[in-house]
Structure formats: structure tokens, C-alpha cells
Coordinates of C-alpha atoms in Angstrom, one line a residue:
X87 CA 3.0 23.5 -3.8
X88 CA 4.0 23.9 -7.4
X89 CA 4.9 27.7 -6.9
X90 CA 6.5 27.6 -3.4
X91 CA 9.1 24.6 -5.5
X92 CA 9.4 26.8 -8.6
X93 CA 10.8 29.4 -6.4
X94 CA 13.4 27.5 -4.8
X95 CA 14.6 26.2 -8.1
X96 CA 14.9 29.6 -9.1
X97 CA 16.6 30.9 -6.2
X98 CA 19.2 28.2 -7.2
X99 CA 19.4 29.0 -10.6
X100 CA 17.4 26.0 -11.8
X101 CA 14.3 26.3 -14.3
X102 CA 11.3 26.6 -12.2
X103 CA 9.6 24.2 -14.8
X104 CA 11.7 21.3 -13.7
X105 CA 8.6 20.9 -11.1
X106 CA 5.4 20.9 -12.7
X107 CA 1.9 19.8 -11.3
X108 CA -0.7 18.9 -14.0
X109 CA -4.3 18.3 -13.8
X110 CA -6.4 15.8 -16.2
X111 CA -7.2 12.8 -17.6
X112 CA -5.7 9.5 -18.9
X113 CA -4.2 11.7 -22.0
X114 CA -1.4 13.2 -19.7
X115 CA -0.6 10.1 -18.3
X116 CA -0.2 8.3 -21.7
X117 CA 1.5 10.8 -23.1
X118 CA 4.1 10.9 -20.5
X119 CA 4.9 7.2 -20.8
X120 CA 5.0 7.3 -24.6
X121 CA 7.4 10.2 -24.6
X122 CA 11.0 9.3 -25.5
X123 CA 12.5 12.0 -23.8
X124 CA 11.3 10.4 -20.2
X125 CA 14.0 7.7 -19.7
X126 CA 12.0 6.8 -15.9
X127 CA 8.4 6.9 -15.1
X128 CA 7.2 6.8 -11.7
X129 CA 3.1 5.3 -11.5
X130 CA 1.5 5.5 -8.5
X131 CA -2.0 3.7 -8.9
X132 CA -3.8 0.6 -9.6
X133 CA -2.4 -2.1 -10.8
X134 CA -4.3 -2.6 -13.9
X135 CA -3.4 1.1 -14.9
X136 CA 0.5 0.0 -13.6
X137 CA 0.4 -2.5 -15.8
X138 CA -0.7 -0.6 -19.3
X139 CA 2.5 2.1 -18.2
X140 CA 4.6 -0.4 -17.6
X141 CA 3.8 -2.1 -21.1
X142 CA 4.3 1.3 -22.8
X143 CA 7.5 2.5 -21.3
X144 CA 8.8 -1.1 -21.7
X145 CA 8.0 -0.7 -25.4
X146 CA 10.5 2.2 -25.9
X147 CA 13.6 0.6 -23.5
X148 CA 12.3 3.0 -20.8
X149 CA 12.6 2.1 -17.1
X150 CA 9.5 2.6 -14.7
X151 CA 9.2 2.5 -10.7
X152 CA 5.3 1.5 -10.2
X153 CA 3.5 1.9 -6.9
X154 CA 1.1 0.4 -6.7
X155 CA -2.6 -1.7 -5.2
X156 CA -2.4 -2.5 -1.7
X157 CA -4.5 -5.3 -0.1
X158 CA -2.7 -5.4 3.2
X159 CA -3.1 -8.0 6.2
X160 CA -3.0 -7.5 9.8
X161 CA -2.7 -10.4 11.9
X162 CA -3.4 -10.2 15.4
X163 CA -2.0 -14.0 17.2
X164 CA -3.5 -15.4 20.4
X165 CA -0.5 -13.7 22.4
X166 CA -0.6 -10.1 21.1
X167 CA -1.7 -7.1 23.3
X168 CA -5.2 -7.0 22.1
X169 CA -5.7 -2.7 23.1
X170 CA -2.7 -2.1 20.9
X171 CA -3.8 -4.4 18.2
X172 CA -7.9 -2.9 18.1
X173 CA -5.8 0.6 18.1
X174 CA -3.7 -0.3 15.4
X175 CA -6.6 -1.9 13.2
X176 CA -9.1 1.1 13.8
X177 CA -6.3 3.8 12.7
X178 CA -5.5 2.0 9.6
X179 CA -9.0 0.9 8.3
X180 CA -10.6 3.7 8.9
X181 CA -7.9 6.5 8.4
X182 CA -8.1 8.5 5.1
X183 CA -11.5 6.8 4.5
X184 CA -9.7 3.3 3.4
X185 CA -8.2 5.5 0.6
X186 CA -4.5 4.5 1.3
X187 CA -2.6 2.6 -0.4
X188 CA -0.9 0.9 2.9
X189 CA -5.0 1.0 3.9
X190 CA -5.5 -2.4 6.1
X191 CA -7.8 -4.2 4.0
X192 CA -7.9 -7.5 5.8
X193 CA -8.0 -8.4 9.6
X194 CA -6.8 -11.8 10.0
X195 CA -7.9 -12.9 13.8
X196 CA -6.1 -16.2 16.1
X197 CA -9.4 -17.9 16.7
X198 CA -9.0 -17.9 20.3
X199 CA -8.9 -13.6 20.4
X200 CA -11.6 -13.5 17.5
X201 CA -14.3 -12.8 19.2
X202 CA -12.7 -10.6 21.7
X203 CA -11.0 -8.2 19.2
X204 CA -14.4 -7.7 17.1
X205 CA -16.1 -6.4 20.1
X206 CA -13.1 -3.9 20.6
X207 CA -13.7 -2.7 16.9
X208 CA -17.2 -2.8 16.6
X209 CA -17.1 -0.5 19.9
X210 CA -14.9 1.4 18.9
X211 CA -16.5 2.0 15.1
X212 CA -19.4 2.7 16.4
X213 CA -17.6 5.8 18.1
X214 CA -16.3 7.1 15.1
X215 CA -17.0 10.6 13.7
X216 CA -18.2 11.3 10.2
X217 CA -17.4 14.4 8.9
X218 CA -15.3 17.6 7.8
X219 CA -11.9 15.8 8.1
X220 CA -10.7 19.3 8.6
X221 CA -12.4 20.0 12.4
X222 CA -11.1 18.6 15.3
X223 CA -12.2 15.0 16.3
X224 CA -12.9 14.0 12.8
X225 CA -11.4 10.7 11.8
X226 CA -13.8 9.6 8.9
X227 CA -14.2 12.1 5.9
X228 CA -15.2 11.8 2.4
X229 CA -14.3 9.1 -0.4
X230 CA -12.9 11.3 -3.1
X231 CA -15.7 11.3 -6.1
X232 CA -19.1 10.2 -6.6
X233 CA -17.7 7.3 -8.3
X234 CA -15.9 5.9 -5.0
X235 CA -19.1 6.4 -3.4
X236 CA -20.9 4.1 -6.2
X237 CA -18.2 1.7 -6.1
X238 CA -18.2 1.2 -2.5
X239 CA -22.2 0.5 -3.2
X240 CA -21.2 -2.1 -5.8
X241 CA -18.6 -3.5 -3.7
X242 CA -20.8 -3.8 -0.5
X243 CA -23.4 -5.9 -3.0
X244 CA -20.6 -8.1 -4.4
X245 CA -19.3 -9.2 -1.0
X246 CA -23.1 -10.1 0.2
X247 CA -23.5 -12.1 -3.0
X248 CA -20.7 -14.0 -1.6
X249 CA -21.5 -14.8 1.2
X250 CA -20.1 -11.6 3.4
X251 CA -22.1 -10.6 7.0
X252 CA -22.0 -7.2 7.6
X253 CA -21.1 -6.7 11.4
X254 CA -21.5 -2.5 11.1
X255 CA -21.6 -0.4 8.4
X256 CA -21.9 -1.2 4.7
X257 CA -24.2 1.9 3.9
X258 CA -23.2 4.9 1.7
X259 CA -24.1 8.5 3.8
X260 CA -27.2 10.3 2.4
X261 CA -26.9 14.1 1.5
X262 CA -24.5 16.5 0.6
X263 CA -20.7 14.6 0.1
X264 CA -19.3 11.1 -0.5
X265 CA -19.6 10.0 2.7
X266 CA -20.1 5.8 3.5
X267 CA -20.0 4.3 6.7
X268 CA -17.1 2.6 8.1
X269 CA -18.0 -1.2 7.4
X270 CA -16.0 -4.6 9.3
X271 CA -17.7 -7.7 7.2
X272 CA -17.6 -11.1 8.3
X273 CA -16.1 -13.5 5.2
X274 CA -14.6 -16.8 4.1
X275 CA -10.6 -16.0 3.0
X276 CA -11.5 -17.6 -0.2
X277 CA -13.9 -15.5 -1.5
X278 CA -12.9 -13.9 -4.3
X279 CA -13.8 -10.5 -3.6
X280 CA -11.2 -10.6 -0.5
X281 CA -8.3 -11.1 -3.2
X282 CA -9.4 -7.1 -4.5
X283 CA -9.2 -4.1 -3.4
X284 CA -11.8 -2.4 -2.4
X285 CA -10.9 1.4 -2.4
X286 CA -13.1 2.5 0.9
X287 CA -13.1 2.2 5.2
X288 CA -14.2 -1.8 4.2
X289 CA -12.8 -4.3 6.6
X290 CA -12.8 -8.1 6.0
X291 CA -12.5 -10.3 9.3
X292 CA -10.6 -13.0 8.5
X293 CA -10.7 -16.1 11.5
X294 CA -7.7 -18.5 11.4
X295 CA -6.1 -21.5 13.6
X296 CA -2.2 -21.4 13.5
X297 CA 0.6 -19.0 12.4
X298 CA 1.2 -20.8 9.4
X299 CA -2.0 -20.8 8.1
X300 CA -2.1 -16.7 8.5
X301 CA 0.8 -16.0 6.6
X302 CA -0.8 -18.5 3.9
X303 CA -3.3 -16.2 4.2
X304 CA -1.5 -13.2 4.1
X305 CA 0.2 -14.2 0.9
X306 CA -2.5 -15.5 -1.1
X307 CA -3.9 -12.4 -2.7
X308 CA -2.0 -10.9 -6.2
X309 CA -1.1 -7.5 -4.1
X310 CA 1.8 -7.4 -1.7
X311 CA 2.8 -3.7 -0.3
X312 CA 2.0 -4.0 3.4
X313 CA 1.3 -6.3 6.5
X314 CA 1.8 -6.7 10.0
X315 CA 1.3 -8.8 13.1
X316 CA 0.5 -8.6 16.6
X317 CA 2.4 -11.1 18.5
X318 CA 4.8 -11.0 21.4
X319 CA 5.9 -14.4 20.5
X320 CA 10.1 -14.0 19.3
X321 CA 9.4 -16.8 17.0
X322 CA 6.9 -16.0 15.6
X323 CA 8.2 -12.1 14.6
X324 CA 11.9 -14.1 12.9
X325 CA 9.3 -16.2 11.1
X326 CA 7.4 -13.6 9.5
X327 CA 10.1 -11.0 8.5
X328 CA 11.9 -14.0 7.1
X329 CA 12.0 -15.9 3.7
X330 CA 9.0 -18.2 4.8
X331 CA 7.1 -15.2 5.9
X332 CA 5.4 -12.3 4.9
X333 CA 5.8 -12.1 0.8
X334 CA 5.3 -7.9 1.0
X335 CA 7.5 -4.7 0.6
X336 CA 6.8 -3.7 4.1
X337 CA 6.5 -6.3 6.7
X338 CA 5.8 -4.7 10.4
X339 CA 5.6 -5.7 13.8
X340 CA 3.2 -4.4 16.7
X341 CA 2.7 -1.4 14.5
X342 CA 0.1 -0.9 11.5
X343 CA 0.1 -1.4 8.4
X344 CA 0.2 2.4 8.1
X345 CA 2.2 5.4 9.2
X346 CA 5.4 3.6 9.5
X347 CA 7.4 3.7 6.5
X348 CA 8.6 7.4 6.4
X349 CA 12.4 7.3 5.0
X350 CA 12.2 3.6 3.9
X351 CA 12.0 2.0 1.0
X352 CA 8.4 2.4 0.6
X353 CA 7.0 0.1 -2.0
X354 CA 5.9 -3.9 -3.0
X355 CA 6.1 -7.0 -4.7
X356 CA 4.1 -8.8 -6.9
X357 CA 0.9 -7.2 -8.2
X358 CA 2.0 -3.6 -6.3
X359 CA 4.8 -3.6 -9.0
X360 CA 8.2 -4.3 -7.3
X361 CA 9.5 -0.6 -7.1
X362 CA 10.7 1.6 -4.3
X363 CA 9.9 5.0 -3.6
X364 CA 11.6 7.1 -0.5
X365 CA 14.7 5.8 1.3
X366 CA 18.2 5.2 -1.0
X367 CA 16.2 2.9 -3.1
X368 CA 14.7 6.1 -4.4
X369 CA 17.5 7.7 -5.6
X370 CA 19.1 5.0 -6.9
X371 CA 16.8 4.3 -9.1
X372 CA 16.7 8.2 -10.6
X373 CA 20.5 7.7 -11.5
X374 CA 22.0 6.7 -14.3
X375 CA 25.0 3.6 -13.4
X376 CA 27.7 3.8 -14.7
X377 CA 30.8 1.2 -14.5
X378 CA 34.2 3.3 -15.1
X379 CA 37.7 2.2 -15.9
X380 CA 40.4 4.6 -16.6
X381 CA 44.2 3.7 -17.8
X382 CA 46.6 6.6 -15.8
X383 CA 49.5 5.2 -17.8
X384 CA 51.3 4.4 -21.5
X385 CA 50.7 0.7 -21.6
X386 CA 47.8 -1.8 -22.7
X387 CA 49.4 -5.0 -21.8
X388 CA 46.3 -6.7 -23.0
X389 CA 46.9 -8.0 -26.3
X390 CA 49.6 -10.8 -25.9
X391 CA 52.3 -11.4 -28.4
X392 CA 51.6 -8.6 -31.4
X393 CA 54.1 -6.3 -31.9
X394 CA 52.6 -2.9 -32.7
X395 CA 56.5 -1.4 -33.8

């Protein structure tokens, strides 16, 4: 990637240097948002991480755009078209392993489709191939490291302690590869672990009685990049992509929470860090504003009664 740029800034008569892809620790990073001579830096990661750039840039009157956590919500309402919605919910939980940021995270069910749209899923997960992501078929692959591998392990022992029921899954792959199984869990909204993000194919089921109490929902965790519902209630949808509605960046309707956003303004609030990546946001925020005023003529008429001779 970095070579095929570098030519075409050089074709142009750019400095092939102007795109550079570097691999390593926490040092680069650090020493990208310390540097002076950086006036924007753009984060993409969690939001602990987010929040250490953001103090550091801030602390030499730098700017930074931050991407960031995602803990996103799809609700499915009593009307919705439940095969669209069990689609939806199995392409973005599963996809990429749960390692997306716009990853759904939490599946927030009407209780009167509940039971009807976990018997969808857990069908439908149990059809899911584990594999090389690469061959044809495969829609599970590997978490990236060992250590997303051990923190799914932790984080499948912290939802049981409390009080989580594992409907399928919630058991890391033996063998060669970071491979876990694609897990749906059974939980209260107020657990704690529900308000984290756990970076892996981990699902929370989520039951819940009225509109208002899923957007309640919805909002109550510290991340807000994505969310969605299912309804075909008109409503409903100018209640939820309205002030007293979804409180996230992106704020869908009948689709997922992810695959959707290509050429907006991709990005969140809160926790996720506020920015906006893709779409005129984006460049905006790479410019430099500035507010010009230019006198064509002889005459200042500004300064009222002096007599300059």
C-alpha cells in the first residue's frame, strides 16, 4: 500500500514520504502526539488510549480527530421484519470476528419477538463456518493476537460472574490460530460488563418492553459510534433519528450497525471521541480556517473624528 501511494505522489511531483506506514509500539504513537510539528492527530482506537492522545496533543494547542470504542445497539421492535433483522444482527456480530469498531455489541429484543429472533440466531450461528477467512464460505476467522484470544477467555468469565447465560458459544478454539466461537449471552442491561466492550464475535441479548425504554437502553453505556433499529413503525424511525433518540454518530434504520457509512461522516459521541472521519467532515477538519477581509480602496472610514493631515 505504502509503495503503490509513494508512486503516485511522485508521479505528481509530491515527496513520496508524505505517506508513510509504520510498524511498532506505544513509542510511535507517543511520539507522534508529542511532536510539535503535527498540528492534527487522527487516533483510531480505544478510548482509554484516545484519551491519553487527546491529553497530549491538547497540552501543546494541537487539534486531534479520535475514533474511537464502539459498543453499538441494535434494536429489533415488535413490528420489524424479523428475516431482515436476524440477517442484519448475524452479519454484524459475527463479521470480522467482532473486531469492528461499528461491531454490534448489544441486541436489544421487543419482548413479544424475543424469543422468536433468538431461535433465528442461534440457527443461524450454529451454521457458521470457522476458518481461513480467505476461502470461500468463511464468515468467522481469527481474533488478531493471542492476547484477544485470552481476553475473550477473561471476558467470557467476567460476564458468568455476573450473572450472564451462555445460549451458544463462549469457548476459545483449540489448536493452531486465535480462533473462539461465536457466542450470543443471555444478560441483565445493568450489568456492568454490558457497558464495555468486549473486542470479539460476543453478543449480549438484551429483552425490553417499550420504545422508550430501548433507546434508554441504547444510550446508557459511555460509547456512542453506532446503532440501529428494526421497525416499520414511521414514528418510531422520527423518534429515534431525532433529539430524543439515539445519542450516537451513526443512527440507522432497517440496516446494521455495519457496512453502511461509506462517504459519511463516520465517527461518535461521547466516549468514541466526537470526531469525524470520511465525508466533508473529513476534510474540513484537515484545513486550516481562515476568516479574510481585504480593503480594495484608499479609505479606512473607521476611526471617527481624528484628522490624520
Amino acid at each position: 500500500m505504502t509503495k503503490l501511494v509513494a508512486e503516485v505522489l511522485e508521479k505528481n511531483n509530491l515527496p513520496g514520504a508524505i505517506f508513510t506506514a509504520m510498524c511498532g509500539g506505544a513509542e510511535i504513537g507517543e511520539a507522534i502526539a508529542k511532536d510539535t510539528r503535527i498540528p492534527l492527530v487522527s487516533f483510531t482506537g480505544s478510548s482509554k488510549v484516545g484519551l491519553k492522545v487527546q491529553q497530549t496533543v491538547s497540552a501543546r494547542s494541537g487539534k486531534t480527530l479520535l475514533e474511537l470504542s464502539g459498543n453499538n445497539a441494535i434494536i429489533v421492535m415488535e413490528d420489524a421484519d424479523i428475516q431482515l433483522a436476524a440477517r442484519s444482527v448475524l452479519f454484524a456480530a459475527v463479521g470480522t470476528a467482532g473486531q469492528r469498531c461499528t461491531t454490534c455489541r448489544r441486541l436489544l429484543l421487543h419482548e413479544r419477538v424475543y424469543d422468536k429472533v433468538l431461535e433465528q440466531l442461534l440457527t443461524s450461528y450454529k451454521q457458521v463456518k470457522i476458518g481461513d477467512p480467505l476461502e470461500k464460505g468463511t464468515l468467522l476467522g481469527p481474533l488478531h493476537t493471542p492476547e484477544s484470544k485470552k481476553n475473550f477467555e477473561k471476558g467470557i468469565e467476567v460476564i458468568k460472574s455476573q450473572g450472564g447465560k451462555i445460549l451458544t458459544g463462549g469457548k476459545a478454539i483449540e489448536g493452531e490460530g486465535n480462533f473462539v466461537e461465536p457466542t450470543i449471552i443471555e444478560i441483565s442491561s445493568d450489568a456492568s460488563v454490558v457497558k464495555e466492550e468486549l473486542f470479539a464475535p460476543v453478543l449480549y441479548a438484551l429483552k425490553f418492553k417499550s420504545f422508550e425504554e430501548a433507546v434508554a437502553i441504547n444510550n446508557s453505556v459511555p460509547q456512542g459510534l453506532s446503532s440501529s433499529i428494526f421497525t416499520r413503525n414511521p414514528e418510531n424511525i422520527f423518534k429515534w433519528i431525532g433529539p430524543m433518540g439515539s445519542d450516537c454518530g451513526i443512527v440507522n434504520v432497517n440496516i446494521p450497525t455495519n457496512g453502511a457509512e461509506i462517504g459519511g461522516a463516520f465517527g461518535g459521541e461521547k466516549a468514541t471521541g466526537g470526531g469525524r472521519e470520511a465525508g466533508s467532515d473529513s476534510w474540513k477538519q484537515y484545513m486550516r480556517r481562515s476568516t479574510c477581509t481585504i480593503n480594495y480602496g484608499n479609505e479606512l472610514p473607521l476611526a471617527q473624528g481624528i484628522n490624520f493631515g
